[in-house]
Amino acid sequence: MKTNFIKIFIIVVLMIFSFCLYSQVFPPPENVQVDPYLGIVTWDPPGGTICDDDFEAYTVGGYLAVQSDDWTTWSNNPGSAEDAFISDDYALSGTNSVKVDGTTDLVLIMENYTTGAYSFDLNMYIPTGYCGYYNLQKTNVPGTEWGFQIQFDVTGEASIDGGAAAACTFPFDFDTWMNFEVVVDLDADLCDFYYNGTLMHSYQWTLGTFGTPGLNQLGGVNMYAWASAGNNPLYYFDDFNVSLVNAEPSEDVIGYNVWLDDMITPLTYTTELQCALLDHITLNYGQDYIAGVSAVYDDPEGESDIEQVPFTFTQEPINPPENLVATVFDYNDVHLEWEPPSGAGGGILAHHSGYIDNGIGTGAAADFMCAARFDAADLVDYYGSDLTSVNVHIRTADFSFVAVKVWEGGSFGNPGTE
């Protein structure tokens, strides 16, 4: 009897072990994207995403914190007046987004992070005449310490409290979807804020919102219905993502299969985090494709599901000049005037002609460095443009070396990255 029991026990254990192996879930690559002009597929290794939600799985008209395990409210009371409704008024992707108005006070449920770098990426839509707002908390107990906050006023001006009050202000657009990303690097004690992909503000994270030294920690996101005096809050957010920046791939991931259309036979295998499709196949302009990437594992052996992205291979547009005006003079002559193409953003960013009969110099050998600083207000009309030239006029030819340096990011007293 005892022998039979041991045999049955061993069989059950083997069955459970076999089931575990069979049901092994292999995390797929993340953030798979395709450049439609170059046909280049890029992705991030598995394991970097902490929270990713397009809100399509929830019922319109229902409370977010009631339907989602990732969200609660400031006083931890889902379904109360602090909760937010799922709405189909506006959406960036799909049909759903989250509506913040009235007394909404949502909080993302997170761990208390003390190391690593984290990205908070969201898209926001603010109707004309209303205000918007959100902040980052340093702990997962709301109200302990603020690390970052941004206010969007009815004037069309956004103001960031980060390292100091109103440390960065810039104009924003109503009635359109805007992308905002905050990257908090706890290892470097640094916070960077991006608006539609452009770095707008950078500061020391431990200084918090108003410059008071505090925790080097991260614990939450607060989507709050703030409004300036006499005005009302209303905004929508969609495609919300929190991820670990530069997540290291698992040692068990040995490479990636890249697929195109049929998802039956891989197009190629690579150990990189990108693939140029044109190196392996001919793509036709105007044709629709579906690219896919799966992660290949070693211990245990296996492969993740294929993350698929549809795209249309497109020839990069060459925009024509705009507002062409022809003026006839002297009977037979025609004078043409036009403006640069849209997106070209041409123009002089700044010009300084120096002072009459004056300059920087000395009778002895010396090294000089001078600079011009442009803030967000100076650059807003040039977002998406390329810096094509820097003209410097040197008064005399008795010099041995001249260099031009360009920095990105930074703030007052800090030039940023060279």
Coordinates of C-alpha atoms in Angstrom, one line a residue:
M1 CA 0.0 0.0 0.0
K2 CA 2.8 2.4 0.9
T3 CA 4.6 1.5 -2.3
N4 CA 1.5 2.4 -4.3
F5 CA 1.1 5.7 -2.5
I6 CA 4.7 6.6 -3.3
K7 CA 4.2 5.8 -7.0
I8 CA 1.0 7.8 -7.1
F9 CA 2.8 10.7 -5.3
I10 CA 5.7 10.6 -7.8
I11 CA 3.2 10.6 -10.8
V12 CA 1.3 13.6 -9.4
V13 CA 4.6 15.5 -8.9
L14 CA 5.7 14.7 -12.4
M15 CA 2.3 15.8 -13.8
I16 CA 2.5 19.1 -11.9
F17 CA 6.1 19.7 -13.0
S18 CA 5.2 18.9 -16.6
F19 CA 2.2 21.2 -16.5
C20 CA 4.4 24.0 -15.1
L21 CA 6.9 23.6 -18.0
Y22 CA 4.1 23.4 -20.5
S23 CA 2.4 26.6 -19.2
Q24 CA 5.7 28.6 -19.0
V25 CA 5.0 32.2 -20.0
F26 CA 7.8 33.9 -21.8
P27 CA 7.6 37.8 -21.7
P28 CA 7.6 39.4 -25.1
P29 CA 9.7 42.4 -26.3
E30 CA 8.2 45.7 -25.4
N31 CA 7.6 49.0 -27.2
V32 CA 7.9 47.6 -30.7
Q33 CA 7.9 50.4 -33.3
V34 CA 8.5 50.7 -37.1
D35 CA 9.9 53.7 -38.9
P36 CA 7.6 53.8 -41.9
Y37 CA 10.1 55.8 -44.0
L38 CA 13.2 53.6 -43.3
G39 CA 11.6 50.3 -42.6
I40 CA 13.5 49.9 -39.4
V41 CA 12.0 47.9 -36.5
T42 CA 13.0 48.8 -33.0
W43 CA 12.1 47.4 -29.6
D44 CA 13.0 47.2 -25.9
P45 CA 13.9 44.0 -24.0
P46 CA 11.2 42.2 -22.0
G47 CA 10.7 43.2 -18.4
G48 CA 10.9 47.0 -18.6
T49 CA 7.1 47.8 -18.4
I50 CA 5.6 48.5 -15.0
C51 CA 2.2 49.7 -16.1
D52 CA 0.9 50.1 -19.6
D53 CA -2.8 50.9 -20.2
D54 CA -4.8 52.2 -23.2
F55 CA -8.0 51.9 -21.1
E56 CA -9.8 50.0 -23.9
A57 CA -10.6 47.1 -21.5
Y58 CA -12.9 49.2 -19.3
T59 CA -16.6 50.0 -19.5
V60 CA -17.4 53.5 -20.6
G61 CA -19.2 55.4 -17.8
G62 CA -17.6 53.2 -15.1
Y63 CA -15.0 54.3 -12.5
L64 CA -11.4 53.6 -13.4
A65 CA -10.2 52.7 -9.9
V66 CA -13.2 50.3 -9.5
Q67 CA -12.3 48.5 -12.7
S68 CA -8.5 48.6 -12.5
D69 CA -6.1 47.0 -10.0
D70 CA -3.5 49.7 -10.9
W71 CA -5.3 52.7 -9.7
T72 CA -6.9 54.0 -6.5
T73 CA -7.8 57.5 -5.2
W74 CA -6.0 60.0 -2.9
S75 CA -8.0 58.7 0.2
N76 CA -8.0 55.1 -1.2
N77 CA -11.7 55.2 -1.9
P78 CA -12.5 53.8 -5.4
G79 CA -15.9 54.6 -6.7
S80 CA -16.1 57.8 -4.7
A81 CA -16.1 61.4 -6.0
E82 CA -12.3 61.2 -6.2
D83 CA -12.5 58.4 -8.8
A84 CA -12.5 59.2 -12.6
F85 CA -14.9 58.0 -15.3
I86 CA -13.9 56.0 -18.4
S87 CA -15.0 58.2 -21.3
D88 CA -15.4 57.9 -25.1
D89 CA -15.5 61.7 -25.6
Y90 CA -11.9 61.7 -26.9
A91 CA -9.3 59.1 -27.4
L92 CA -5.7 58.9 -28.8
S93 CA -5.9 55.2 -29.6
G94 CA -9.0 53.1 -29.7
T95 CA -12.2 54.8 -28.3
N96 CA -11.6 55.1 -24.5
S97 CA -9.7 57.6 -22.3
V98 CA -9.9 58.7 -18.7
K99 CA -11.8 61.9 -17.9
V100 CA -10.5 64.1 -15.1
D101 CA -12.9 66.8 -13.8
G102 CA -14.8 68.0 -10.7
T103 CA -13.1 66.4 -7.7
T104 CA -11.1 63.7 -9.4
D105 CA -8.0 62.7 -7.4
L106 CA -6.5 59.5 -8.9
V107 CA -3.4 57.8 -7.7
L108 CA -1.4 55.1 -9.5
I109 CA -0.5 52.2 -7.2
M110 CA 3.3 51.8 -7.1
E111 CA 6.1 50.4 -5.1
N112 CA 8.6 52.8 -3.3
Y113 CA 11.5 52.8 -5.7
T114 CA 14.9 53.9 -4.4
T115 CA 17.2 52.9 -7.3
G116 CA 16.9 52.9 -11.1
A117 CA 15.5 55.2 -13.8
Y118 CA 11.8 55.4 -14.6
S119 CA 9.8 56.9 -17.4
F120 CA 6.2 58.2 -17.0
D121 CA 4.7 58.6 -20.4
L122 CA 1.1 59.8 -20.9
N123 CA -1.0 61.7 -23.5
M124 CA -3.3 64.5 -22.5
Y125 CA -6.1 66.4 -24.1
I126 CA -7.3 69.7 -22.6
P127 CA -10.4 71.3 -24.1
T128 CA -10.3 75.1 -24.7
G129 CA -11.2 77.1 -21.5
Y130 CA -10.2 74.4 -19.0
C131 CA -7.3 73.5 -16.8
G132 CA -5.1 70.4 -16.4
Y133 CA -2.6 69.1 -13.9
Y134 CA -0.7 66.1 -12.6
N135 CA 2.2 65.4 -10.2
L136 CA 4.7 62.7 -9.1
Q137 CA 4.8 61.6 -5.5
K138 CA 8.0 60.5 -3.8
T139 CA 6.3 57.7 -1.8
N140 CA 3.3 55.5 -2.2
V141 CA 1.6 57.3 0.7
P142 CA 0.0 60.3 -1.0
G143 CA 0.9 63.6 0.4
T144 CA 4.2 62.6 1.9
E145 CA 6.4 64.5 -0.5
W146 CA 5.9 66.0 -4.0
G147 CA 8.7 65.4 -6.6
F148 CA 7.2 67.1 -9.7
Q149 CA 4.1 69.0 -10.7
I150 CA 2.8 70.7 -13.8
Q151 CA -0.2 73.0 -14.2
F152 CA -2.0 73.8 -17.4
D153 CA -3.9 77.1 -17.2
V154 CA -6.7 78.5 -19.3
T155 CA -4.3 81.1 -20.6
G156 CA -2.6 78.3 -22.6
E157 CA 0.6 78.4 -20.5
A158 CA 2.0 75.4 -18.6
S159 CA 4.1 75.9 -15.5
I160 CA 6.4 73.3 -13.9
D161 CA 7.4 73.2 -10.3
G162 CA 10.6 71.2 -10.3
G163 CA 13.6 72.3 -8.3
A164 CA 11.9 75.7 -7.9
A165 CA 8.4 77.2 -8.2
A166 CA 7.5 77.9 -11.9
A167 CA 11.0 76.7 -12.9
C168 CA 9.8 76.2 -16.5
T169 CA 6.9 77.8 -18.3
F170 CA 5.9 77.2 -21.9
P171 CA 2.8 77.5 -24.2
F172 CA 0.7 74.4 -24.9
D173 CA -2.1 73.6 -27.3
F174 CA -5.7 73.1 -26.5
D175 CA -8.0 70.6 -28.3
T176 CA -5.2 68.3 -29.4
W177 CA -3.4 65.3 -27.9
M178 CA -0.1 66.2 -26.3
N179 CA 2.6 63.8 -25.2
F180 CA 4.4 64.3 -21.9
E181 CA 7.2 62.2 -20.4
V182 CA 8.9 62.6 -17.1
V183 CA 12.1 60.5 -16.6
V184 CA 13.2 60.2 -13.0
D185 CA 16.8 58.8 -12.6
L186 CA 17.2 58.0 -8.9
D187 CA 20.8 56.8 -9.4
A188 CA 21.8 60.2 -11.0
D189 CA 19.3 62.2 -8.8
L190 CA 17.9 63.8 -11.9
C191 CA 14.5 64.5 -13.4
D192 CA 13.9 65.4 -17.1
F193 CA 10.6 66.6 -18.5
Y194 CA 9.7 66.2 -22.2
Y195 CA 6.9 67.8 -24.2
N196 CA 6.1 66.0 -27.5
G197 CA 9.6 64.6 -27.4
T198 CA 11.5 67.9 -26.7
L199 CA 13.4 68.3 -23.4
M200 CA 11.9 71.3 -21.6
H201 CA 13.2 71.1 -18.1
S202 CA 15.9 69.2 -16.1
Y203 CA 16.6 69.5 -12.4
Q204 CA 17.9 67.7 -9.3
W205 CA 15.2 65.3 -8.2
T206 CA 15.8 65.5 -4.5
L207 CA 15.0 69.2 -4.5
G208 CA 11.4 68.3 -5.1
T209 CA 8.9 70.8 -6.4
F210 CA 10.0 73.9 -4.7
G211 CA 13.8 73.4 -4.1
T212 CA 13.7 71.9 -0.6
P213 CA 16.1 68.9 -0.3
G214 CA 14.2 65.7 0.4
L215 CA 13.9 62.0 -0.4
N216 CA 15.6 60.4 -3.4
Q217 CA 12.7 58.1 -3.9
L218 CA 9.7 57.6 -6.2
G219 CA 6.3 56.2 -5.3
G220 CA 3.3 57.4 -7.3
V221 CA 1.5 59.5 -9.9
N222 CA -1.4 61.8 -9.0
M223 CA -3.9 62.8 -11.7
Y224 CA -5.7 65.7 -10.0
A225 CA -8.5 68.0 -11.1
W226 CA -6.7 71.3 -10.4
A227 CA -7.9 74.7 -11.7
S228 CA -6.7 78.2 -11.3
A229 CA -9.0 80.7 -9.4
G230 CA -12.3 81.2 -11.1
N231 CA -11.8 78.4 -13.7
N232 CA -12.7 74.7 -14.0
P233 CA -10.7 71.5 -14.4
L234 CA -11.2 69.2 -17.4
Y235 CA -8.8 67.0 -19.2
Y236 CA -8.5 63.5 -20.6
F237 CA -5.5 61.2 -20.6
D238 CA -4.8 58.1 -22.7
D239 CA -2.0 55.5 -23.5
F240 CA -0.4 55.7 -20.0
N241 CA 2.9 54.0 -19.5
V242 CA 5.4 53.6 -16.7
S243 CA 8.6 51.7 -17.5
L244 CA 12.1 51.1 -16.3
V245 CA 14.5 53.1 -18.5
N246 CA 17.2 51.1 -20.2
A247 CA 16.0 47.8 -18.7
E248 CA 18.6 45.1 -18.9
P249 CA 17.5 42.0 -20.8
S250 CA 17.2 38.8 -18.9
E251 CA 20.2 36.5 -19.1
D252 CA 17.7 33.9 -20.4
V253 CA 16.9 36.0 -23.5
I254 CA 19.4 35.0 -26.1
G255 CA 18.0 36.9 -29.1
Y256 CA 14.9 37.9 -31.1
N257 CA 13.0 36.6 -34.1
V258 CA 11.8 39.3 -36.5
W259 CA 8.7 38.5 -38.6
L260 CA 6.9 40.1 -41.5
D261 CA 3.2 39.6 -42.4
D262 CA 2.7 35.8 -42.3
M263 CA 4.1 35.3 -38.7
I264 CA 4.8 31.7 -39.7
T265 CA 8.5 31.8 -40.7
P266 CA 10.9 34.4 -39.1
L267 CA 12.4 36.9 -41.5
T268 CA 15.6 36.9 -39.5
Y269 CA 17.1 36.4 -36.1
T270 CA 19.1 39.0 -34.3
T271 CA 20.7 39.7 -30.9
E272 CA 20.3 43.4 -31.4
L273 CA 17.3 45.6 -30.4
Q274 CA 16.6 46.7 -34.0
C275 CA 16.3 45.3 -37.5
A276 CA 16.4 47.0 -40.9
L277 CA 13.8 45.1 -42.9
L278 CA 15.3 46.3 -46.2
D279 CA 18.4 44.3 -45.5
H280 CA 16.3 41.2 -45.8
I281 CA 13.4 41.9 -48.1
T282 CA 12.1 44.5 -50.6
L283 CA 9.4 46.8 -49.4
N284 CA 7.1 48.6 -51.8
Y285 CA 6.0 52.2 -51.2
G286 CA 2.4 52.5 -50.3
Q287 CA 1.9 48.9 -49.3
D288 CA 0.6 47.8 -45.9
Y289 CA 2.7 45.4 -43.8
I290 CA 2.7 43.9 -40.3
A291 CA 6.1 43.6 -38.5
G292 CA 6.5 41.4 -35.5
V293 CA 9.2 40.6 -32.9
S294 CA 9.4 37.7 -30.5
A295 CA 12.0 37.0 -27.7
V296 CA 13.9 33.7 -27.8
Y297 CA 14.8 32.2 -24.4
D298 CA 17.5 29.7 -23.4
D299 CA 16.7 28.5 -19.9
P300 CA 14.2 27.0 -20.2
E301 CA 14.1 27.0 -24.0
G302 CA 11.1 28.8 -25.5
E303 CA 9.8 31.8 -27.3
S304 CA 7.4 34.6 -26.4
D305 CA 4.3 35.6 -28.3
I306 CA 4.9 37.8 -31.3
E307 CA 4.4 41.5 -30.7
Q308 CA 2.9 42.8 -34.0
V309 CA 2.8 46.4 -35.4
P310 CA 1.1 47.3 -38.6
F311 CA 2.7 50.0 -40.8
T312 CA 2.6 51.4 -44.3
F313 CA 6.0 51.8 -46.0
T314 CA 6.0 55.4 -47.1
Q315 CA 8.3 57.6 -49.1
E316 CA 9.4 60.5 -47.0
P317 CA 7.5 63.6 -48.2
I318 CA 9.3 66.5 -49.8
N319 CA 7.1 69.5 -49.0
P320 CA 6.9 72.3 -51.6
P321 CA 7.3 76.0 -50.8
E322 CA 4.2 77.8 -49.6
N323 CA 2.3 81.1 -50.2
L324 CA 3.9 81.7 -53.6
V325 CA 3.1 85.3 -54.8
A326 CA 3.9 86.6 -58.3
T327 CA 4.2 90.3 -58.9
V328 CA 4.5 91.8 -62.5
F329 CA 6.5 94.9 -62.9
D330 CA 8.0 96.8 -65.9
Y331 CA 5.4 95.0 -68.1
N332 CA 7.6 91.9 -68.7
D333 CA 9.3 91.1 -65.4
V334 CA 7.9 88.9 -62.7
H335 CA 9.0 88.9 -59.1
L336 CA 8.4 85.8 -57.1
E337 CA 8.1 85.5 -53.3
W338 CA 7.4 82.4 -51.2
E339 CA 7.7 81.0 -47.7
P340 CA 9.6 77.8 -46.6
P341 CA 7.7 74.5 -46.6
S342 CA 5.7 73.5 -43.6
G343 CA 7.9 71.7 -41.1
A344 CA 11.0 73.3 -42.4
G345 CA 11.0 75.8 -39.5
G346 CA 13.5 78.0 -41.2
G347 CA 14.6 81.2 -39.7
I348 CA 17.2 82.9 -37.6
L349 CA 17.0 81.8 -34.0
A350 CA 19.0 84.8 -32.7
H351 CA 21.3 87.5 -34.0
H352 CA 23.8 89.8 -32.3
S353 CA 25.9 92.1 -34.3
G354 CA 28.2 93.1 -31.4
Y355 CA 29.1 96.6 -30.2
I356 CA 30.4 99.4 -32.4
D357 CA 34.2 99.6 -32.3
N358 CA 34.3 97.0 -29.5
G359 CA 34.9 93.3 -29.2
I360 CA 36.4 90.5 -27.1
G361 CA 40.2 90.4 -27.2
T362 CA 43.6 91.0 -25.7
G363 CA 47.1 91.8 -26.8
A364 CA 48.4 88.5 -25.4
A365 CA 47.6 84.9 -26.3
A366 CA 44.4 83.7 -24.6
D367 CA 41.5 81.3 -24.9
F368 CA 37.9 82.7 -24.9
M369 CA 34.6 81.0 -24.7
C370 CA 31.3 82.8 -25.1
A371 CA 27.7 81.4 -25.3
A372 CA 24.1 82.2 -26.1
R373 CA 21.4 80.5 -24.1
F374 CA 17.9 79.9 -25.4
D375 CA 15.0 78.9 -23.1
A376 CA 11.8 77.1 -23.9
A377 CA 10.0 80.3 -25.0
D378 CA 12.8 81.0 -27.5
L379 CA 12.7 77.6 -29.0
V380 CA 9.0 76.8 -29.1
D381 CA 8.6 78.0 -32.8
Y382 CA 11.5 75.7 -33.9
Y383 CA 10.5 72.4 -32.3
G384 CA 11.0 69.6 -34.9
S385 CA 13.5 71.8 -36.9
D386 CA 17.2 71.1 -37.6
L387 CA 20.0 73.5 -36.7
T388 CA 21.7 73.9 -40.1
S389 CA 24.3 76.6 -39.5
V390 CA 25.9 78.9 -36.9
N391 CA 27.5 82.1 -38.3
V392 CA 30.3 83.7 -36.3
H393 CA 32.1 86.8 -37.5
I394 CA 35.7 87.1 -36.3
R395 CA 37.2 90.6 -36.4
T396 CA 40.8 89.7 -37.1
A397 CA 42.6 86.7 -38.6
D398 CA 45.3 86.3 -35.9
F399 CA 43.8 83.2 -34.3
S400 CA 44.8 79.6 -34.3
F401 CA 41.6 77.7 -33.5
V402 CA 37.9 78.2 -33.6
A403 CA 35.2 75.7 -32.5
V404 CA 31.4 75.9 -32.3
K405 CA 29.7 73.8 -29.6
V406 CA 25.9 73.1 -29.3
W407 CA 24.3 71.9 -26.1
E408 CA 20.9 70.3 -25.5
G409 CA 18.7 70.5 -22.4
G410 CA 20.1 72.2 -19.4
S411 CA 18.8 75.2 -17.4
F412 CA 20.0 78.5 -16.0
G413 CA 23.6 77.9 -14.9
N414 CA 23.7 74.4 -16.4
P415 CA 24.4 74.2 -20.1
G416 CA 23.2 70.5 -20.3
T417 CA 24.7 67.9 -22.6
E418 CA 27.3 69.0 -25.2

